[in-house]
Coordinates of C-alpha atoms in Angstrom, one line a residue:
X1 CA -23.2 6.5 -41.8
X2 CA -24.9 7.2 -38.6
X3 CA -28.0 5.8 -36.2
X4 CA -28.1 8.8 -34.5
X5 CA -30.8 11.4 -35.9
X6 CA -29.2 14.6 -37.2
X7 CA -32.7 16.5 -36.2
X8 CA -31.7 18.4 -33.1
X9 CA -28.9 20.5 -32.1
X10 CA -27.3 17.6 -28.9
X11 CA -27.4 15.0 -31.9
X12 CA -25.2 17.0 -33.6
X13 CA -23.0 18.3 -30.9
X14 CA -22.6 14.4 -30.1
X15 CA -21.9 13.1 -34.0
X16 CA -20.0 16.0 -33.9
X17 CA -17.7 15.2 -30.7
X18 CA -17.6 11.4 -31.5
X19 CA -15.9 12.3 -35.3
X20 CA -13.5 14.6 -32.9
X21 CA -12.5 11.7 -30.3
X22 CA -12.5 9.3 -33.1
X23 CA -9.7 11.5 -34.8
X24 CA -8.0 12.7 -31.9
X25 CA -7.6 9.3 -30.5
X26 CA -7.2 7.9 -34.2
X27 CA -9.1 5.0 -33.4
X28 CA -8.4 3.5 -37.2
X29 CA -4.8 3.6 -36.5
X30 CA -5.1 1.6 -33.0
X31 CA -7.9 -1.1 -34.9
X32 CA -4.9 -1.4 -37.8
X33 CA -2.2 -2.3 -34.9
X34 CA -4.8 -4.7 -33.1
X35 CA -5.1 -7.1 -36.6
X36 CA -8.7 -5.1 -37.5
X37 CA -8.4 -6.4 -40.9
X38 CA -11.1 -7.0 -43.8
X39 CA -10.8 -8.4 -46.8
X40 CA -14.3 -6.8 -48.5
X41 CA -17.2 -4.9 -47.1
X42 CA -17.2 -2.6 -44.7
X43 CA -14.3 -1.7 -43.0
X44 CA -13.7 -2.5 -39.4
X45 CA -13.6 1.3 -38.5
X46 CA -17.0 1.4 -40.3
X47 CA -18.7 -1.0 -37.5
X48 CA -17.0 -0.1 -34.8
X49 CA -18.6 3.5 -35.1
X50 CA -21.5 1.8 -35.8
X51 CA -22.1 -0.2 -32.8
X52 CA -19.9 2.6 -30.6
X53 CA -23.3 5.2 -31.4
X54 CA -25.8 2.3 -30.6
X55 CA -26.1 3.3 -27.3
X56 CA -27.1 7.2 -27.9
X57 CA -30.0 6.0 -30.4
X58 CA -31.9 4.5 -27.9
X59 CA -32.5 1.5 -30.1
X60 CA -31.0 -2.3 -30.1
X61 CA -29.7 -3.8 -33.2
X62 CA -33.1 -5.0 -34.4
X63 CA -34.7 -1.4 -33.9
X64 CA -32.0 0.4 -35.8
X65 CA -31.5 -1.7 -38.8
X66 CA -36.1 -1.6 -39.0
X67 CA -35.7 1.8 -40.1
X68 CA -36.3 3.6 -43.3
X69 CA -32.9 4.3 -44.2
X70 CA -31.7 1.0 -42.7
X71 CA -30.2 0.5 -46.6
X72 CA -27.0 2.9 -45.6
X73 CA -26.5 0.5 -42.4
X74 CA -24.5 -2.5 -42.2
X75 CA -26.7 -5.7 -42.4
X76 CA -27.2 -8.2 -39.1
X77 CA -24.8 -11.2 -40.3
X78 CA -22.6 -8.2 -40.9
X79 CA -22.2 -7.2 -37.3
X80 CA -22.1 -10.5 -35.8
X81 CA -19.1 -11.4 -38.0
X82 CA -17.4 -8.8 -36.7
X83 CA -18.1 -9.1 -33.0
X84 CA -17.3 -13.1 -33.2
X85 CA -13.9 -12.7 -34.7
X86 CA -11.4 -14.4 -32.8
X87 CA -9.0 -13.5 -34.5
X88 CA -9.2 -9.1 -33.4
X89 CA -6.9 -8.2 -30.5
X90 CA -9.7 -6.2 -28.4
X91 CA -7.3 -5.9 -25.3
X92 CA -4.7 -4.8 -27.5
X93 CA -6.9 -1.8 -28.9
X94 CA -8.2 -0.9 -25.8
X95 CA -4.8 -0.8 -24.0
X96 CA -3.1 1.3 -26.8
X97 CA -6.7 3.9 -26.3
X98 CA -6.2 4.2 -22.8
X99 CA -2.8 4.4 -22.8
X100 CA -2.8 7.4 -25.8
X101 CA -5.9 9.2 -23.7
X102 CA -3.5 9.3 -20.7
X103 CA -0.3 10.3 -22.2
X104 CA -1.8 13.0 -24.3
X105 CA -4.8 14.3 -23.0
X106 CA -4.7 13.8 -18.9
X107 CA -1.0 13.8 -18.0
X108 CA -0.3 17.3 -19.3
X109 CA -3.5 18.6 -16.9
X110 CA -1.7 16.1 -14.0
X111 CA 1.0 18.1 -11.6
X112 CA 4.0 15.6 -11.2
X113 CA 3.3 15.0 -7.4
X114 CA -0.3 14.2 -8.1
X115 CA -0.8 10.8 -7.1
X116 CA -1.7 8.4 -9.8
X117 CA -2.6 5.1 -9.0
X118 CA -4.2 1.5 -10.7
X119 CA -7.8 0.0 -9.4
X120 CA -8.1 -3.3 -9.5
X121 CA -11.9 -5.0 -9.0
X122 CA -14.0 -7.1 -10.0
X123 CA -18.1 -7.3 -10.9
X124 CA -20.9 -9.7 -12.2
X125 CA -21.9 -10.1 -15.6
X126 CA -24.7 -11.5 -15.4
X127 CA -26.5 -14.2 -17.8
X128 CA -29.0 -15.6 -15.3
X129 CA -31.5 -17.0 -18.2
X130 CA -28.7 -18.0 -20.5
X131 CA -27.9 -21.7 -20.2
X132 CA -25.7 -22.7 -23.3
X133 CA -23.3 -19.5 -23.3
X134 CA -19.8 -20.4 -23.9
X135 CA -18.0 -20.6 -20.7
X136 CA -21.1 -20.0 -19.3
X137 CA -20.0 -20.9 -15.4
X138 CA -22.1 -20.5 -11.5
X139 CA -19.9 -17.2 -9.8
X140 CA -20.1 -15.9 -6.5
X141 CA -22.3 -12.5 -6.5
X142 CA -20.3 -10.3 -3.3
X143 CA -23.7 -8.1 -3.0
X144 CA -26.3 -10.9 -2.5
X145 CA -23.9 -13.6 -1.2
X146 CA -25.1 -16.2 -3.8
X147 CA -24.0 -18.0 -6.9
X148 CA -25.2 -17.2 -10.0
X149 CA -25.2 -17.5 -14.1
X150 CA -22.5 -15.6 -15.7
X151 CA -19.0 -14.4 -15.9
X152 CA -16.7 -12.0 -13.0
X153 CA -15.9 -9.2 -14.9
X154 CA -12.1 -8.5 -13.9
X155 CA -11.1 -4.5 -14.7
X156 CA -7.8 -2.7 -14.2
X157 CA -8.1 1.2 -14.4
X158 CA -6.0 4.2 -14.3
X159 CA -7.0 7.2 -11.7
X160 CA -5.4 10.6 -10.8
X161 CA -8.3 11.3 -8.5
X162 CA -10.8 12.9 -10.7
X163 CA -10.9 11.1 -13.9
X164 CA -10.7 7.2 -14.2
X165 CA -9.5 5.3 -17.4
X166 CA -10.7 1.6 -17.6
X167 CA -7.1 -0.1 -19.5
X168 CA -8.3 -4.0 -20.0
X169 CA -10.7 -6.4 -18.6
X170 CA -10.9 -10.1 -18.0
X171 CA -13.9 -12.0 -18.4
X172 CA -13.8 -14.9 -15.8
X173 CA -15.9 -17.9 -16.2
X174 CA -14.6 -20.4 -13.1
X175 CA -11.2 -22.2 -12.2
X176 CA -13.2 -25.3 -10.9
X177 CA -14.4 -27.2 -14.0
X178 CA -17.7 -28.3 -11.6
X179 CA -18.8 -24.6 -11.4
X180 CA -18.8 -24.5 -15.7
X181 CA -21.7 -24.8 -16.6
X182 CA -20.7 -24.7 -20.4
X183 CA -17.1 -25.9 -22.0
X184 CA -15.2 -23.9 -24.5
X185 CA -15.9 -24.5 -28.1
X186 CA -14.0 -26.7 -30.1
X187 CA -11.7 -26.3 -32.9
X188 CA -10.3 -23.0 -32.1
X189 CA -7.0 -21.7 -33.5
X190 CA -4.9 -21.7 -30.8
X191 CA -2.6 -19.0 -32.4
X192 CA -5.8 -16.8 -32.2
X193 CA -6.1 -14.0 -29.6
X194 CA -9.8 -15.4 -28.3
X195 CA -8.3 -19.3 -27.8
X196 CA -5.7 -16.9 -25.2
X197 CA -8.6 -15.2 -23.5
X198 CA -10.6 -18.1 -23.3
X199 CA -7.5 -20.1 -21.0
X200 CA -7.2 -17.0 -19.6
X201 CA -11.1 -17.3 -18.0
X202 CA -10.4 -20.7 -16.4
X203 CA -7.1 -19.1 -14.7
X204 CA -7.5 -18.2 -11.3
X205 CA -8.3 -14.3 -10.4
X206 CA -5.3 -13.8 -8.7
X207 CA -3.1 -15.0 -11.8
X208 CA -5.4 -12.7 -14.2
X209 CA -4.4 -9.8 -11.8
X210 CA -1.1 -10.2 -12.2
X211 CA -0.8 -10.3 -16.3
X212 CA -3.4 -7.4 -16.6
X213 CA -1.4 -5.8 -14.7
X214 CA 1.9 -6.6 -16.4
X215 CA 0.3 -5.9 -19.6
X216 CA -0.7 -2.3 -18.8
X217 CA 3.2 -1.2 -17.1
X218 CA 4.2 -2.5 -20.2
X219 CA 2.2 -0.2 -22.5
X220 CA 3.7 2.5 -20.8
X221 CA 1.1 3.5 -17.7
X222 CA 2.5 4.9 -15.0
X223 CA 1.2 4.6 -11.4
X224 CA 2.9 5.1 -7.5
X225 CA 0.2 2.5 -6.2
X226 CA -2.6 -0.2 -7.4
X227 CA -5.6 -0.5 -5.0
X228 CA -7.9 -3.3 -4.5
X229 CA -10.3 -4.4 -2.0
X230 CA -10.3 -7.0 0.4
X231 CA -10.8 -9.8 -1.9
X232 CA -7.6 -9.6 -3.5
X233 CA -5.3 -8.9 -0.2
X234 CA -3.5 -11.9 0.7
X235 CA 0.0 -11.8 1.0
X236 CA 1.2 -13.8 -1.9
X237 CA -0.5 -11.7 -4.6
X238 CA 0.5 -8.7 -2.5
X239 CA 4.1 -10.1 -2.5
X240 CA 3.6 -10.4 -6.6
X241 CA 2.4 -7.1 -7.3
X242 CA 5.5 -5.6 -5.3
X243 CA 7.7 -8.0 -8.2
X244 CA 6.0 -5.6 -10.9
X245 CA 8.2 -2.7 -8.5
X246 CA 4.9 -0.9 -7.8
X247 CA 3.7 -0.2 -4.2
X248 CA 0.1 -1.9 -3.3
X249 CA -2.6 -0.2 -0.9
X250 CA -6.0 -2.6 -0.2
X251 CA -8.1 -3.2 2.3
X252 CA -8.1 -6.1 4.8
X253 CA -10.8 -8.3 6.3
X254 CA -10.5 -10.8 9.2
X255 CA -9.4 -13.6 7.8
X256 CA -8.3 -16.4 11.0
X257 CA -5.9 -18.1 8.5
X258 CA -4.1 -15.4 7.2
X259 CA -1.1 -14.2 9.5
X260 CA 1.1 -11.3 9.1
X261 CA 5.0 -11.1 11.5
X262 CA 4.6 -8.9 14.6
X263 CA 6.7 -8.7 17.0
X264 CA 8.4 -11.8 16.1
X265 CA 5.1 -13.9 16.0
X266 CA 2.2 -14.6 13.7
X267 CA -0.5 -12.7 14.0
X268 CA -4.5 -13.1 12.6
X269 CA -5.7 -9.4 11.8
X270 CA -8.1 -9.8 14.8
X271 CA -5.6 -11.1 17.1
X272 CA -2.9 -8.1 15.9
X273 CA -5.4 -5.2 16.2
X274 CA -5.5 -6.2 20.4
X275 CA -2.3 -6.6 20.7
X276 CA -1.3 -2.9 19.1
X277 CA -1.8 0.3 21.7
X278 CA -4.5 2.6 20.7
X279 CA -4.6 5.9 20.5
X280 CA -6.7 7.3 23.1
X281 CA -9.8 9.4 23.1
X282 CA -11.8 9.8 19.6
X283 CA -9.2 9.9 17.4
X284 CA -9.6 8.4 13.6
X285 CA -7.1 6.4 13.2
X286 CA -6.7 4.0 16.2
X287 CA -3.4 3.0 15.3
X288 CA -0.9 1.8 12.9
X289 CA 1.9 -1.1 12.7
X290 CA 4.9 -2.3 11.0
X291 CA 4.3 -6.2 10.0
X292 CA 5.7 -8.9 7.7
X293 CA 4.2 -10.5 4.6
X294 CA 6.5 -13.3 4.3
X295 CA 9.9 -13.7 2.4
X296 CA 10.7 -12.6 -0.9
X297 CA 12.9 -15.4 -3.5
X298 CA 16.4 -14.1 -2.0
X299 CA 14.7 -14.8 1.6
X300 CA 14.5 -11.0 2.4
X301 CA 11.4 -9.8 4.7
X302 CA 9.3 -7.7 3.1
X303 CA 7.5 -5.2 5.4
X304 CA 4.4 -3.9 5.2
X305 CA 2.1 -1.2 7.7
X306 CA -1.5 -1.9 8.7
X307 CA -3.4 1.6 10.0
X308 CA -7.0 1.0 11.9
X309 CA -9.5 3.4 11.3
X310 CA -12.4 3.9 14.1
X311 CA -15.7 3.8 12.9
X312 CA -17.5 7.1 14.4
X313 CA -20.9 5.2 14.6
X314 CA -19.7 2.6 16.6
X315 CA -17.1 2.7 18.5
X316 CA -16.5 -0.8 18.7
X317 CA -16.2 -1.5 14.9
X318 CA -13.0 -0.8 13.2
X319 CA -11.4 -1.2 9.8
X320 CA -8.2 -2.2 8.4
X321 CA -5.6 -0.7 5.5
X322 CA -2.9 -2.7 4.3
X323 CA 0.3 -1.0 2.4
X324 CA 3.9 -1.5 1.4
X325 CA 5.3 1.9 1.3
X326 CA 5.7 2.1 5.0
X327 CA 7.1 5.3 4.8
X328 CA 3.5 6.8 3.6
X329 CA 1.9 9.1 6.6
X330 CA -1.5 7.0 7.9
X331 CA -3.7 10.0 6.6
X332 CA -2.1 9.3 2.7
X333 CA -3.2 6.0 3.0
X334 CA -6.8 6.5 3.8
X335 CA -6.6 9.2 1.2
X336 CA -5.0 7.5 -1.6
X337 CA -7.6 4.4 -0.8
X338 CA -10.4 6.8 -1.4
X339 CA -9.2 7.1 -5.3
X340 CA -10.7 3.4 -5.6
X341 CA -14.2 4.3 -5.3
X342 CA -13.9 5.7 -8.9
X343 CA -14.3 2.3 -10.4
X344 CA -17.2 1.5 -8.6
X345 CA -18.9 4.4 -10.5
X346 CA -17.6 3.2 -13.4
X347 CA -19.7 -0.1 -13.3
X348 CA -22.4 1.5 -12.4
X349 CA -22.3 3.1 -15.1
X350 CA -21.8 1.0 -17.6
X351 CA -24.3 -1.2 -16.5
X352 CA -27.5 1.3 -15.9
X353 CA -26.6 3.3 -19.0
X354 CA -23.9 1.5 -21.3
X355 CA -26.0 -1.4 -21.6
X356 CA -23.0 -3.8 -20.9
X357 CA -24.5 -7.8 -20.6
X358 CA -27.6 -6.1 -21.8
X359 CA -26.9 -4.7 -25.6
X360 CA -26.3 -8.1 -27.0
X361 CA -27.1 -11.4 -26.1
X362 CA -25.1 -13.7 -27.9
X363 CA -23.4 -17.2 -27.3
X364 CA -19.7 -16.7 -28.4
X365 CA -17.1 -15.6 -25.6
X366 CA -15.9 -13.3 -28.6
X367 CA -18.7 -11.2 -29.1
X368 CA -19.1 -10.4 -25.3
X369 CA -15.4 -9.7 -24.8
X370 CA -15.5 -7.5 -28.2
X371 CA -19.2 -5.8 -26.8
X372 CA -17.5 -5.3 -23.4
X373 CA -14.6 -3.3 -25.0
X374 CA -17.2 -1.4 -27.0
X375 CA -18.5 -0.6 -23.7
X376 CA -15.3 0.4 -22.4
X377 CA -14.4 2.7 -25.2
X378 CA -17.7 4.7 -24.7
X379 CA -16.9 5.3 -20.8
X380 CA -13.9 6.7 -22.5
X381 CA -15.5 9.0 -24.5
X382 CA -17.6 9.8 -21.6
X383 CA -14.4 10.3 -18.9
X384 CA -13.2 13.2 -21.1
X385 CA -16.7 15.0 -21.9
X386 CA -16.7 14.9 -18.2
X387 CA -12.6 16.3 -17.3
X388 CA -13.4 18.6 -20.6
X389 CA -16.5 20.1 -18.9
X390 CA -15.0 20.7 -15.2
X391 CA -11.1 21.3 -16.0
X392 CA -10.7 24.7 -17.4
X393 CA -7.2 24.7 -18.5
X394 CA -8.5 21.8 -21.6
X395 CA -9.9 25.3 -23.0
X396 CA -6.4 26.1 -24.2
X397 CA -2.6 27.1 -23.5
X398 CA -4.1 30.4 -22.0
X399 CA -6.1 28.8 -19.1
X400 CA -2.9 26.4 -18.7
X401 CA -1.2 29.0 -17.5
X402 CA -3.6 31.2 -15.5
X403 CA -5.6 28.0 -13.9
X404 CA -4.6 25.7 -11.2
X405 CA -4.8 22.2 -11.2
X406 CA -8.4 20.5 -10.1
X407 CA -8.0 19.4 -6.7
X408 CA -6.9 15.9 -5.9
X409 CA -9.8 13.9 -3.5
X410 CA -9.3 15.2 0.1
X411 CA -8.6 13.3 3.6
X412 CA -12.3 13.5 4.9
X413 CA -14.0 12.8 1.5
X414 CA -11.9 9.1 1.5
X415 CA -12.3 9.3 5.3
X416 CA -16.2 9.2 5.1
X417 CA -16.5 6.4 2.6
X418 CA -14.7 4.4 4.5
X419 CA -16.7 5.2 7.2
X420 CA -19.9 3.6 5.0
X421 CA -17.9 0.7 5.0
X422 CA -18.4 -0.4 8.8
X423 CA -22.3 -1.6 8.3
X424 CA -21.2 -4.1 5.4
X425 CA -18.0 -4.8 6.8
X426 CA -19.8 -6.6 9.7
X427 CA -21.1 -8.8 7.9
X428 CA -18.5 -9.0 5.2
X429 CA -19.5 -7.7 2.5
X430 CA -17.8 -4.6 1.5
X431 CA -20.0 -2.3 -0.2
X432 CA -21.5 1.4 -0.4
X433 CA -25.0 2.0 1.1
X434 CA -27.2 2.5 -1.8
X435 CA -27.8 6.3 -0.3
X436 CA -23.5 7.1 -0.7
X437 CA -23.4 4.8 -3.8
X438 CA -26.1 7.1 -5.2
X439 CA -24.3 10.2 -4.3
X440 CA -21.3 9.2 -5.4
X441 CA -22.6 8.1 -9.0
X442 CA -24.7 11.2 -9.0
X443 CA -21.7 13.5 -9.0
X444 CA -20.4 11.7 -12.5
X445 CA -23.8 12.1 -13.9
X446 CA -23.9 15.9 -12.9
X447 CA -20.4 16.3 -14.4
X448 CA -21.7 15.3 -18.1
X449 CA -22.3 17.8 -20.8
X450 CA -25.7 18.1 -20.8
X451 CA -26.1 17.1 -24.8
X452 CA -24.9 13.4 -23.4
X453 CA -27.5 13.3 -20.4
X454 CA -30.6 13.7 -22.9
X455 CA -29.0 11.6 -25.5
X456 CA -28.7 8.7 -22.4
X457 CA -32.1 9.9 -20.7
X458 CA -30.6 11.4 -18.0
X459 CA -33.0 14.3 -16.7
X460 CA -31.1 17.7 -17.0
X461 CA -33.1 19.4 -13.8
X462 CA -32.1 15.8 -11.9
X463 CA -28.8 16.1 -12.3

């Protein structure tokens, strides 16, 4: 069974390299252990392959299952059984593929001091002409500063500083009931795996944070840090990641109500930054402090350090990074925090080419959390083409020993994206130019065999 024409040579290479991940990966085996279960018709493996090669045909469900041989395809009420089960663990299955991918395939090309970390942040799925979607709620949109129809779409990820691994998801509707626009439906098994995710949405972000992240430690991930952007750094979810005993780095912004111990006062991030020396002359980091977050449950301090980075357009503007392994040099921490901009590639991608929010337009919460893994698992597939095609040493045992390792991201590569930072963060919102952004997601694109750019109408001489 396939929707993708066998006519040219790249259709084959891909049906070809699908079949390969799909067995490598043994993506039946991890639908079995996530309750993938049928009693008659086609099996679960069947349709996942099936709607996991929608995306290279260049064709929506409709358009694929119009053509001549539509007979060898599963019918419509088919597909929308499967992707409005409640009952299929989707976070499971993805957790168990990312976890697999990293254990097998990207730890052995990872040197043990390479520094791995977890990226934490969130982005809008939008429904803005939907109005009776199920948990269908008004959410803030950081880029335009407005509120709008949809869901936050809450991803943790795995990065060693070239290749990022999406491990689960969260798709938020709204803690306030008077920003749901739609309730949850009724008469739900509440032993099912979709009445859990559905709670889950109308939890607050911080919370979800937390149990993503417990889930993924406990599959077996391993990570030194977990990054996140300023809308995530208060001190009490900083304070609860440091209980999972991993070390945080994240961005802060000038919040007046949120103080941090200096000195043996409180200080406001605006109020701290002039009351620390600065380094004179044009140096990049202005300075760097040792603070306090608060107390921990056996009423022990818990230190933190704060480093300023100058902003080389203006002198005036400045930026801060927040972490809790004080004993990390300033320059690691603007370089470590530089491994977070992978995940803003990775939405980008999946929206302008994976067709996540776009492929399917449903009204259950299942089929967009079970579309959104589809997604997920095709970044995947995408994430090794892309680590296959630039690291060397995946050729074989002989390159493994002749090759060194691809080089981790570098102090003045993190140093300039933060630097792009200073425009928005004057106005508080923290986002890339579109020029950077570009640049940044261009490199991906570039990386990609060039079998997957035509089948995703990418232009070969662009790229």
């Amino acid at each position: 069974m396939s929707i993708v024409p066998n006519s040219s040579a790249s259709d084959q290479q891909l049906l070809s390299r699908v079949d390969r991940f799909f067995k490598e990966q043994r993506i039946g085996s991890l639908l079995k252990k996530s309750n993938f279960v049928k009693e008659c018709g086609w099996t679960c493996l069947a349709l996942f392959k099936f709607l996991f090669l929608l995306v290279f045909s260049k064709k929506n469900l409709y358009q694929a299952l119009q053509k001549k041989d539509a007979l060898n395809l599963p019918g419509k009420d088919t597909v929308y059984r499967f992707l409005n089960s409640s009952r299929y663990n989707w976070r499971k299955f993805l957790l168990l593929l990312s976890s697999g991918l990293i254990r097998n395939k990207l730890d052995p090309l990872t040197g043990k001091d390479r520094v791995k970390v977890l990226i934490v942040d969130d982005s809008l799925y939008s429904r803005a002409r939907s109005k009776a979607v199920e948990l269908l709620a008004k959410v803030h949109d950081h880029t335009t500063g407005k509120f709008v129809r949809g869901f936050r779409l809450l991803t943790l990820g795995w990065s060693d500083g070239n290749t990022f691994v999406p491990l689960c998801f969260s798709l938020l509707s709204s803690h306030d009931p008077k920003n749901r626009l739609v309730d949850m439906s009724e008469g739900l098994d509440k032993r099912t795996t979709g009445y859990k995710r559905r709670r889950e949405s109308m939890q607050k972000s911080s919370d979800v944070l937390i149990e993503l992240l417990e889930q993924a430690l406990a599959s077996g991930i391993q990570a030194s840090y977990v990054l996140f952007d300023s809308w995530f750094s208060f001190p009490s979810t900083i304070m609860k990641v440091l209980e999972q005993k991993i070390h945080v780095i994240c961005m802060l912004k000038g919040m007046p109500r949120v103080y941090y111990g200096y000195n043996g006062q409180k200080w406001n991030l605006n109020a701290l930054y002039k009351a620390v020396r600065k380094k004179r002359g044009k140096a990049k980091i202005l300075a760097s402090v040792i603070v306090t977050l608060g107390c921990n449950e056996q009423g022990e301090e818990i230190p933190a350090k704060i480093v300023f980075v100058r902003d080389r357009n203006r002198r005036r503007n400045w930026l801060a990074l927040l972490t809790t392994d004080v004993h990390l040099p300033d320059e690691e921490v603007i370089r470590i925090y530089g491994k977070r901009w992978d995940i803003e590639v990775f939405f980008k991608m999946t929206k302008s080419y994976l067709r996540l929010a776009k492929e399917f337009q449903g009204r259950s919460y299942d089929m967009m959390f079970a579309h959104t893994s589809i997604v997920f698992a095709r970044y995947i597939l995408l994430a090794v083409e892309s680590r296959e095609s630039q690291d060397p040493r995946t050729l074989g045992e002989l390159f493994s020993l002749c090759c060194d390792e691809m080089e981790d991201i570098k102090f003045a590569s993190a140093l300039l994206l933060l630097i792009e930072l200073f425009k928005s963060a004057v106005r508080e919102v923290l986002v890339l130019t579109e020029e950077k952004f570009q640049e940044l997601f261009d490199q991906f694109l570039s990386s990609l065999p060039n079998y997957i750019k035509g089948l995703l109408g990418v232009s070969v001489c662009e790229s």
